[in-house]
């Protein structure tokens, strides 16, 4: 079983920055894609950013130029640097990861979420 634990959320004023971290642990053989999603009250969860094992990245249009996703494969950790935050970025942010466990089974895991609140 693979667990993901996020950290780094909080309350920030518009224009400020936050850095989210997500550490994967457990019986991990390899991790393929890692990503960040968010869900605002009354809205569906949306993909914010994703990074492949090779470092290729994709972002939702609303965060391009403001957010940067990165990963440290040695630490099984994915980061989301969020700059120029806007009130509409307020949401619970979830990380997820997919890959292979030792012994063969694929895994797809989600973290518990971390709240990001941006005040105007």
Short mmCIF file of C-alpha atoms in Angstrom, two decimals:
data_model
loop_
_atom_site.label_atom_id
_atom_site.label_comp_id
_atom_site.label_asym_id
_atom_site.label_seq_id
_atom_site.Cartn_x
_atom_site.Cartn_y
_atom_site.Cartn_z
CA UNK A 1 0.00 0.00 0.00
CA UNK A 2 1.24 3.47 -0.88
CA UNK A 3 0.40 6.52 1.20
CA UNK A 4 0.64 10.18 0.24
CA UNK A 5 0.90 12.97 2.79
CA UNK A 6 0.56 16.63 1.81
CA UNK A 7 1.80 19.66 3.70
CA UNK A 8 2.27 23.37 3.19
CA UNK A 9 -1.25 24.69 2.90
CA UNK A 10 -2.49 27.70 4.80
CA UNK A 11 -3.91 31.19 4.65
CA UNK A 12 -2.22 33.79 2.45
CA UNK A 13 -3.13 37.18 1.06
CA UNK A 14 -3.74 37.67 -2.64
CA UNK A 15 -0.45 38.04 -4.45
CA UNK A 16 1.36 35.86 -1.96
CA UNK A 17 3.03 32.48 -2.34
CA UNK A 18 2.80 29.01 -0.87
CA UNK A 19 4.70 25.81 -1.50
CA UNK A 20 2.92 22.49 -1.18
CA UNK A 21 4.77 19.22 -0.64
CA UNK A 22 3.58 15.65 -0.96
CA UNK A 23 5.61 12.65 0.17
CA UNK A 24 4.86 9.13 -0.99
CA UNK A 25 5.73 6.17 1.22
CA UNK A 26 5.15 2.45 1.33
CA UNK A 27 6.06 -0.44 -0.89
CA UNK A 28 7.08 1.65 -3.88
CA UNK A 29 9.04 0.21 -6.76
CA UNK A 30 8.58 3.13 -9.11
CA UNK A 31 6.42 6.22 -9.46
CA UNK A 32 5.19 7.35 -12.86
CA UNK A 33 3.07 10.50 -12.97
CA UNK A 34 2.52 12.69 -9.92
CA UNK A 35 0.01 15.47 -9.85
CA UNK A 36 -1.90 18.08 -7.92
CA UNK A 37 -5.66 18.52 -8.04
CA UNK A 38 -7.92 20.94 -6.23
CA UNK A 39 -11.53 21.15 -5.21
CA UNK A 40 -13.25 24.36 -4.27
CA UNK A 41 -16.57 24.38 -2.38
CA UNK A 42 -19.44 23.47 -4.68
CA UNK A 43 -17.14 22.66 -7.58
CA UNK A 44 -15.75 19.52 -9.12
CA UNK A 45 -12.20 18.45 -8.46
CA UNK A 46 -9.89 19.67 -11.22
CA UNK A 47 -6.39 18.76 -12.28
CA UNK A 48 -4.00 21.63 -11.58
CA UNK A 49 -0.65 20.24 -12.67
CA UNK A 50 0.98 16.95 -13.50
CA UNK A 51 4.58 15.85 -13.89
CA UNK A 52 5.86 12.67 -15.49
CA UNK A 53 8.71 10.53 -14.24
CA UNK A 54 10.89 12.20 -16.84
CA UNK A 55 9.97 15.70 -15.75
CA UNK A 56 7.46 16.70 -18.43
CA UNK A 57 4.80 19.00 -17.03
CA UNK A 58 1.31 20.15 -17.86
CA UNK A 59 -0.85 22.80 -16.19
CA UNK A 60 -4.44 23.92 -16.27
CA UNK A 61 -4.63 27.23 -18.12
CA UNK A 62 -5.70 29.20 -15.05
CA UNK A 63 -2.38 28.58 -13.24
CA UNK A 64 0.10 28.72 -16.11
CA UNK A 65 2.87 31.18 -15.38
CA UNK A 66 2.03 31.26 -11.66
CA UNK A 67 2.39 27.66 -10.44
CA UNK A 68 5.33 25.32 -10.88
CA UNK A 69 5.24 21.58 -10.27
CA UNK A 70 8.46 19.71 -9.56
CA UNK A 71 9.52 16.41 -8.06
CA UNK A 72 12.42 14.83 -6.24
CA UNK A 73 12.46 11.18 -7.28
CA UNK A 74 15.02 10.23 -4.63
CA UNK A 75 12.63 11.49 -1.95
CA UNK A 76 9.41 10.30 -3.66
CA UNK A 77 8.17 13.86 -3.27
CA UNK A 78 6.24 16.23 -5.49
CA UNK A 79 6.03 19.97 -4.93
CA UNK A 80 3.73 22.73 -6.09
CA UNK A 81 5.14 26.24 -5.91
CA UNK A 82 2.24 28.68 -6.08
CA UNK A 83 3.00 32.34 -6.74
CA UNK A 84 0.76 35.35 -7.38
CA UNK A 85 -2.08 33.58 -5.63
CA UNK A 86 -5.63 34.73 -6.28
CA UNK A 87 -8.79 34.27 -4.20
CA UNK A 88 -10.07 31.89 -6.86
CA UNK A 89 -7.17 29.55 -6.05
CA UNK A 90 -8.84 28.85 -2.71
CA UNK A 91 -9.51 25.12 -2.50
CA UNK A 92 -8.47 21.86 -0.91
CA UNK A 93 -5.41 20.65 -2.79
CA UNK A 94 -4.82 16.93 -3.24
CA UNK A 95 -1.78 15.18 -4.58
CA UNK A 96 -1.91 11.88 -6.38
CA UNK A 97 0.59 9.43 -7.73
CA UNK A 98 0.55 6.32 -9.88
CA UNK A 99 3.19 3.69 -10.29
CA UNK A 100 4.30 0.19 -9.40
CA UNK A 101 4.59 -1.49 -6.03
CA UNK A 102 7.23 -4.04 -5.15
CA UNK A 103 5.96 -7.40 -6.32
CA UNK A 104 4.14 -6.02 -9.30
CA UNK A 105 0.75 -4.47 -8.58
CA UNK A 106 0.06 -1.02 -9.95
CA UNK A 107 -1.00 1.64 -7.49
CA UNK A 108 -2.89 4.86 -7.70
CA UNK A 109 -3.04 6.81 -4.48
CA UNK A 110 -4.39 10.11 -3.20
CA UNK A 111 -3.38 12.26 -0.28
CA UNK A 112 -5.78 13.50 2.34
CA UNK A 113 -5.76 17.08 1.07
CA UNK A 114 -4.44 20.37 2.37
CA UNK A 115 -6.45 23.59 2.56
CA UNK A 116 -5.26 26.66 0.70
CA UNK A 117 -7.13 29.89 1.41
CA UNK A 118 -6.32 33.12 -0.39
CA UNK A 119 -7.81 36.29 1.06
CA UNK A 120 -8.53 39.36 -1.03
#
